[in-house]
């Protein structure tokens, strides 16, 4: 049984949004819990492996009592997936002799998050032995095999996560760029997918109705979990629970922060 923690289920804007008094943000401020959404991130507790580093990742790690990730996979360079990378420094500062460097696994072409015009944050962390950097297409960690699935947009990746016969495909963003000709994605035990725009369609962007649902119908996973849920949809946790009934034929559920999945 594969154990997965959804540390953050939000999109590029958290819920509540800073300085916002809309009904969704007010409800999140009042009720907290599943009504709040921090930046998208996922954790595999059995191998201490983290996927993506949104701005709120340090808070999410603390709330879930995660001691120290040993691996960090980055799906792409967009800021809602990378601007929490200072968590590496926050974990490792003054402790490089007691903690091993965090292995940071980069997408094709790497990620250059600049401190200034001539210095990269990740390169600096590697020089300080806070982390190591690589662009490996797949990696074996204990009994897990994690394979990058390049998306057709040329800069983002999904991940096929396998453990003793259990297969999970994780793609938190850019679902519209997932190819439809990948036999290894058919009949997965679970697909964890970015929602996209629920009620509107914009050129070049993922539409829930036009991209996410057809992808689920095509690959037929046993279970689908929808994440990367945006504030601008103006829907609450209760609304998404109701939508699960609307789309019951797809065996899907909508993620929330702190969600624990046991996949088998």
Tab-separated table of C-alpha atoms in Angstrom:
chain	number	residue	atom	x	y	z
A	1	UNK	CA	0.000	0.000	0.000
A	2	UNK	CA	1.456	3.343	-1.070
A	3	UNK	CA	1.021	6.206	1.376
A	4	UNK	CA	0.695	9.751	0.024
A	5	UNK	CA	0.139	13.053	1.822
A	6	UNK	CA	-1.313	16.051	0.005
A	7	UNK	CA	0.455	18.842	1.881
A	8	UNK	CA	-1.130	21.620	-0.165
A	9	UNK	CA	-4.069	21.455	-2.587
A	10	UNK	CA	-4.248	25.071	-3.731
A	11	UNK	CA	-3.220	26.700	-6.967
A	12	UNK	CA	-1.184	29.786	-7.725
A	13	UNK	CA	-3.258	31.810	-5.224
A	14	UNK	CA	-3.816	30.460	-1.690
A	15	UNK	CA	-7.159	30.403	0.101
A	16	UNK	CA	-7.613	32.730	1.849
A	17	UNK	CA	-6.038	35.155	-0.586
A	18	UNK	CA	-4.054	37.946	1.093
A	19	UNK	CA	-6.097	41.099	1.739
A	20	UNK	CA	-9.286	39.573	0.311
A	21	UNK	CA	-12.760	39.803	1.863
A	22	UNK	CA	-14.702	37.654	-0.591
A	23	UNK	CA	-17.060	35.056	0.888
A	24	UNK	CA	-14.711	32.139	0.140
A	25	UNK	CA	-11.736	33.801	1.823
A	26	UNK	CA	-13.837	34.949	4.792
A	27	UNK	CA	-15.125	31.397	5.232
A	28	UNK	CA	-11.562	30.057	5.134
A	29	UNK	CA	-10.426	32.599	7.719
A	30	UNK	CA	-13.317	31.662	10.002
A	31	UNK	CA	-13.382	27.879	9.630
A	32	UNK	CA	-9.791	27.038	8.645
A	33	UNK	CA	-9.045	23.356	8.110
A	34	UNK	CA	-10.267	21.988	4.793
A	35	UNK	CA	-11.601	25.399	3.775
A	36	UNK	CA	-8.030	26.704	3.487
A	37	UNK	CA	-5.693	25.802	0.622
A	38	UNK	CA	-1.941	26.330	0.564
A	39	UNK	CA	0.323	25.911	-2.443
A	40	UNK	CA	0.353	22.577	-4.226
A	41	UNK	CA	2.755	19.975	-2.818
A	42	UNK	CA	2.818	16.234	-2.223
A	43	UNK	CA	4.824	14.022	0.150
A	44	UNK	CA	5.728	10.334	0.201
A	45	UNK	CA	6.316	9.615	3.911
A	46	UNK	CA	7.808	6.147	3.412
A	47	UNK	CA	10.804	7.582	1.525
A	48	UNK	CA	10.770	11.164	2.879
A	49	UNK	CA	10.235	12.577	-0.596
A	50	UNK	CA	8.658	15.932	-1.400
A	51	UNK	CA	7.239	17.163	-4.710
A	52	UNK	CA	7.426	20.914	-5.391
A	53	UNK	CA	8.119	23.814	-3.076
A	54	UNK	CA	5.411	26.526	-3.015
A	55	UNK	CA	5.811	29.600	-0.823
A	56	UNK	CA	3.911	27.953	2.027
A	57	UNK	CA	5.898	24.704	2.108
A	58	UNK	CA	7.701	25.432	5.389
A	59	UNK	CA	4.332	25.869	7.133
A	60	UNK	CA	2.953	22.691	5.551
A	61	UNK	CA	5.981	20.641	6.627
A	62	UNK	CA	5.653	21.898	10.196
A	63	UNK	CA	1.896	21.301	10.372
A	64	UNK	CA	2.331	17.707	9.180
A	65	UNK	CA	5.251	17.111	11.620
A	66	UNK	CA	7.632	16.178	8.790
A	67	UNK	CA	11.180	16.110	10.121
A	68	UNK	CA	13.326	16.485	7.011
A	69	UNK	CA	12.721	15.477	3.384
A	70	UNK	CA	15.668	13.682	1.832
A	71	UNK	CA	14.475	14.132	-1.774
A	72	UNK	CA	12.734	17.039	-3.512
A	73	UNK	CA	11.350	16.697	-7.039
A	74	UNK	CA	10.445	19.876	-8.930
A	75	UNK	CA	7.879	19.588	-11.714
A	76	UNK	CA	8.658	22.898	-13.440
A	77	UNK	CA	9.944	26.417	-12.852
A	78	UNK	CA	6.722	28.362	-12.225
A	79	UNK	CA	6.835	30.407	-9.007
A	80	UNK	CA	3.907	28.670	-7.291
A	81	UNK	CA	6.014	25.490	-7.432
A	82	UNK	CA	9.477	26.905	-6.636
A	83	UNK	CA	9.361	30.079	-4.527
A	84	UNK	CA	9.452	28.035	-1.320
A	85	UNK	CA	12.905	26.665	-2.134
A	86	UNK	CA	14.372	28.686	0.717
A	87	UNK	CA	13.012	25.875	2.892
A	88	UNK	CA	16.258	24.072	1.989
A	89	UNK	CA	18.248	26.791	3.750
A	90	UNK	CA	15.777	26.921	6.635
A	91	UNK	CA	16.216	23.179	7.216
A	92	UNK	CA	19.956	22.962	6.640
A	93	UNK	CA	21.368	26.235	8.040
A	94	UNK	CA	23.842	25.475	10.867
A	95	UNK	CA	23.083	21.745	10.520
A	96	UNK	CA	25.055	20.541	7.445
A	97	UNK	CA	27.154	18.248	9.660
A	98	UNK	CA	24.139	16.471	11.157
A	99	UNK	CA	21.829	16.252	8.111
A	100	UNK	CA	22.697	14.863	4.675
A	101	UNK	CA	22.223	17.253	1.747
A	102	UNK	CA	18.708	17.239	0.322
A	103	UNK	CA	18.718	15.641	-3.144
A	104	UNK	CA	16.954	18.106	-5.462
A	105	UNK	CA	15.780	16.604	-8.744
A	106	UNK	CA	15.254	19.206	-11.470
A	107	UNK	CA	13.226	19.147	-14.695
A	108	UNK	CA	14.831	19.301	-18.132
A	109	UNK	CA	17.133	22.282	-18.458
A	110	UNK	CA	17.264	22.855	-14.714
A	111	UNK	CA	15.838	25.783	-12.777
A	112	UNK	CA	17.710	29.024	-12.360
A	113	UNK	CA	16.094	30.932	-9.507
A	114	UNK	CA	18.236	34.054	-9.292
A	115	UNK	CA	19.518	35.831	-6.227
A	116	UNK	CA	20.959	38.479	-8.525
A	117	UNK	CA	22.101	38.747	-12.138
A	118	UNK	CA	25.005	36.326	-11.719
A	119	UNK	CA	24.036	33.929	-8.940
A	120	UNK	CA	21.535	31.024	-8.716
A	121	UNK	CA	19.872	30.179	-5.415
A	122	UNK	CA	20.101	26.425	-5.975
A	123	UNK	CA	23.722	26.622	-7.105
A	124	UNK	CA	24.517	28.541	-3.912
A	125	UNK	CA	22.769	25.897	-1.791
A	126	UNK	CA	24.726	23.164	-3.585
A	127	UNK	CA	28.000	25.006	-2.914
A	128	UNK	CA	27.057	25.213	0.773
A	129	UNK	CA	26.330	21.458	0.716
A	130	UNK	CA	22.709	22.087	1.650
A	131	UNK	CA	21.598	20.087	-1.399
A	132	UNK	CA	22.698	18.152	-4.447
A	133	UNK	CA	21.304	18.808	-7.932
A	134	UNK	CA	20.532	16.476	-10.826
A	135	UNK	CA	18.242	16.125	-13.847
A	136	UNK	CA	17.753	12.362	-13.751
A	137	UNK	CA	14.854	11.016	-15.837
A	138	UNK	CA	14.093	8.316	-13.230
A	139	UNK	CA	15.244	7.350	-9.762
A	140	UNK	CA	15.003	4.283	-7.558
A	141	UNK	CA	14.504	5.094	-3.859
A	142	UNK	CA	14.142	1.974	-1.691
A	143	UNK	CA	11.223	0.067	-3.271
A	144	UNK	CA	9.913	3.143	-5.100
A	145	UNK	CA	10.680	3.955	-8.739
A	146	UNK	CA	9.941	7.541	-9.776
A	147	UNK	CA	9.954	8.321	-13.500
A	148	UNK	CA	9.566	11.748	-15.042
A	149	UNK	CA	6.909	11.955	-17.756
A	150	UNK	CA	7.780	14.943	-19.992
A	151	UNK	CA	4.771	17.018	-20.991
A	152	UNK	CA	4.251	18.289	-24.516
A	153	UNK	CA	4.703	21.945	-23.508
A	154	UNK	CA	8.460	21.302	-23.270
A	155	UNK	CA	9.090	22.572	-19.732
A	156	UNK	CA	6.921	20.683	-17.225
A	157	UNK	CA	6.876	17.075	-16.070
A	158	UNK	CA	4.485	14.653	-14.467
A	159	UNK	CA	5.694	11.726	-12.374
A	160	UNK	CA	4.944	8.029	-12.542
A	161	UNK	CA	5.426	6.715	-9.004
A	162	UNK	CA	5.647	2.924	-8.656
A	163	UNK	CA	5.928	0.730	-5.576
A	164	UNK	CA	5.633	-3.081	-5.654
A	165	UNK	CA	2.985	-3.201	-8.357
A	166	UNK	CA	1.171	-0.009	-7.339
A	167	UNK	CA	1.231	2.820	-9.911
A	168	UNK	CA	0.351	6.455	-9.274
A	169	UNK	CA	0.620	9.254	-11.824
A	170	UNK	CA	1.100	12.725	-10.349
A	171	UNK	CA	0.772	15.813	-12.527
A	172	UNK	CA	-0.154	18.886	-10.491
A	173	UNK	CA	-0.199	21.356	-13.356
A	174	UNK	CA	-0.507	21.650	-17.161
A	175	UNK	CA	-2.746	18.608	-17.546
A	176	UNK	CA	-3.585	19.828	-21.063
A	177	UNK	CA	-0.012	18.902	-22.059
A	178	UNK	CA	-0.174	15.247	-20.939
A	179	UNK	CA	0.153	12.992	-24.004
A	180	UNK	CA	-2.645	10.519	-24.717
A	181	UNK	CA	-0.295	7.815	-26.077
A	182	UNK	CA	1.454	6.605	-22.909
A	183	UNK	CA	0.661	2.922	-22.224
A	184	UNK	CA	2.243	3.072	-18.751
A	185	UNK	CA	-0.509	5.454	-17.621
A	186	UNK	CA	-3.416	3.154	-18.472
A	187	UNK	CA	-5.246	1.634	-15.501
A	188	UNK	CA	-3.127	3.305	-12.824
A	189	UNK	CA	-4.203	2.751	-9.261
A	190	UNK	CA	-4.505	6.524	-8.906
A	191	UNK	CA	-4.038	9.711	-10.903
A	192	UNK	CA	-3.461	12.951	-8.996
A	193	UNK	CA	-4.115	15.774	-11.438
A	194	UNK	CA	-4.297	19.540	-11.488
A	195	UNK	CA	-7.882	20.680	-11.907
A	196	UNK	CA	-7.450	23.437	-14.464
A	197	UNK	CA	-10.144	26.018	-15.036
A	198	UNK	CA	-13.439	24.577	-13.898
A	199	UNK	CA	-15.975	26.842	-15.593
A	200	UNK	CA	-14.050	28.714	-18.246
A	201	UNK	CA	-11.711	27.812	-21.095
A	202	UNK	CA	-8.727	29.925	-22.146
A	203	UNK	CA	-6.300	29.244	-25.010
A	204	UNK	CA	-3.239	27.331	-23.817
A	205	UNK	CA	-4.633	26.667	-20.336
A	206	UNK	CA	-6.056	23.492	-18.830
A	207	UNK	CA	-9.830	23.178	-18.804
A	208	UNK	CA	-11.349	20.718	-16.329
A	209	UNK	CA	-14.115	19.799	-18.770
A	210	UNK	CA	-12.069	19.797	-21.970
A	211	UNK	CA	-8.787	18.296	-20.703
A	212	UNK	CA	-8.857	16.815	-17.200
A	213	UNK	CA	-12.058	14.781	-17.438
A	214	UNK	CA	-11.280	13.414	-20.941
A	215	UNK	CA	-7.816	12.388	-19.731
A	216	UNK	CA	-9.341	10.453	-16.821
A	217	UNK	CA	-11.851	8.823	-19.173
A	218	UNK	CA	-9.036	7.848	-21.571
A	219	UNK	CA	-6.573	6.349	-19.059
A	220	UNK	CA	-9.204	4.853	-16.714
A	221	UNK	CA	-7.416	5.034	-13.330
A	222	UNK	CA	-9.043	3.218	-10.424
A	223	UNK	CA	-9.164	6.540	-8.578
A	224	UNK	CA	-8.573	10.183	-9.527
A	225	UNK	CA	-7.697	12.963	-7.102
A	226	UNK	CA	-8.106	16.546	-8.298
A	227	UNK	CA	-5.747	19.138	-6.864
A	228	UNK	CA	-4.181	22.568	-7.644
A	229	UNK	CA	-7.550	24.177	-6.913
A	230	UNK	CA	-7.689	27.914	-7.552
A	231	UNK	CA	-9.253	30.655	-5.425
A	232	UNK	CA	-10.771	32.412	-8.446
A	233	UNK	CA	-13.236	29.555	-8.939
A	234	UNK	CA	-15.033	30.922	-5.832
A	235	UNK	CA	-16.050	27.466	-4.623
A	236	UNK	CA	-15.702	26.193	-1.069
A	237	UNK	CA	-14.790	22.778	0.301
A	238	UNK	CA	-18.535	22.019	0.563
A	239	UNK	CA	-19.052	22.892	-3.105
A	240	UNK	CA	-16.315	20.486	-4.166
A	241	UNK	CA	-17.841	17.714	-2.041
A	242	UNK	CA	-21.083	18.236	-3.977
A	243	UNK	CA	-19.205	18.157	-7.306
A	244	UNK	CA	-17.842	14.737	-6.416
A	245	UNK	CA	-21.400	13.452	-6.722
A	246	UNK	CA	-21.841	15.238	-10.053
A	247	UNK	CA	-18.782	13.476	-11.475
A	248	UNK	CA	-19.231	10.164	-9.642
A	249	UNK	CA	-18.823	8.230	-12.916
A	250	UNK	CA	-15.163	9.324	-12.988
A	251	UNK	CA	-14.355	7.917	-9.490
A	252	UNK	CA	-12.806	11.239	-8.566
A	253	UNK	CA	-12.463	13.287	-5.410
A	254	UNK	CA	-11.171	16.782	-4.754
A	255	UNK	CA	-8.084	17.090	-2.589
A	256	UNK	CA	-7.731	19.165	0.559
A	257	UNK	CA	-4.699	20.182	2.610
A	258	UNK	CA	-3.503	17.336	4.822
A	259	UNK	CA	-5.348	14.668	2.819
A	260	UNK	CA	-3.921	11.183	3.443
A	261	UNK	CA	-4.141	8.633	0.631
A	262	UNK	CA	-3.571	4.891	0.981
A	263	UNK	CA	-3.282	3.530	-2.547
A	264	UNK	CA	-3.503	-0.170	-3.287
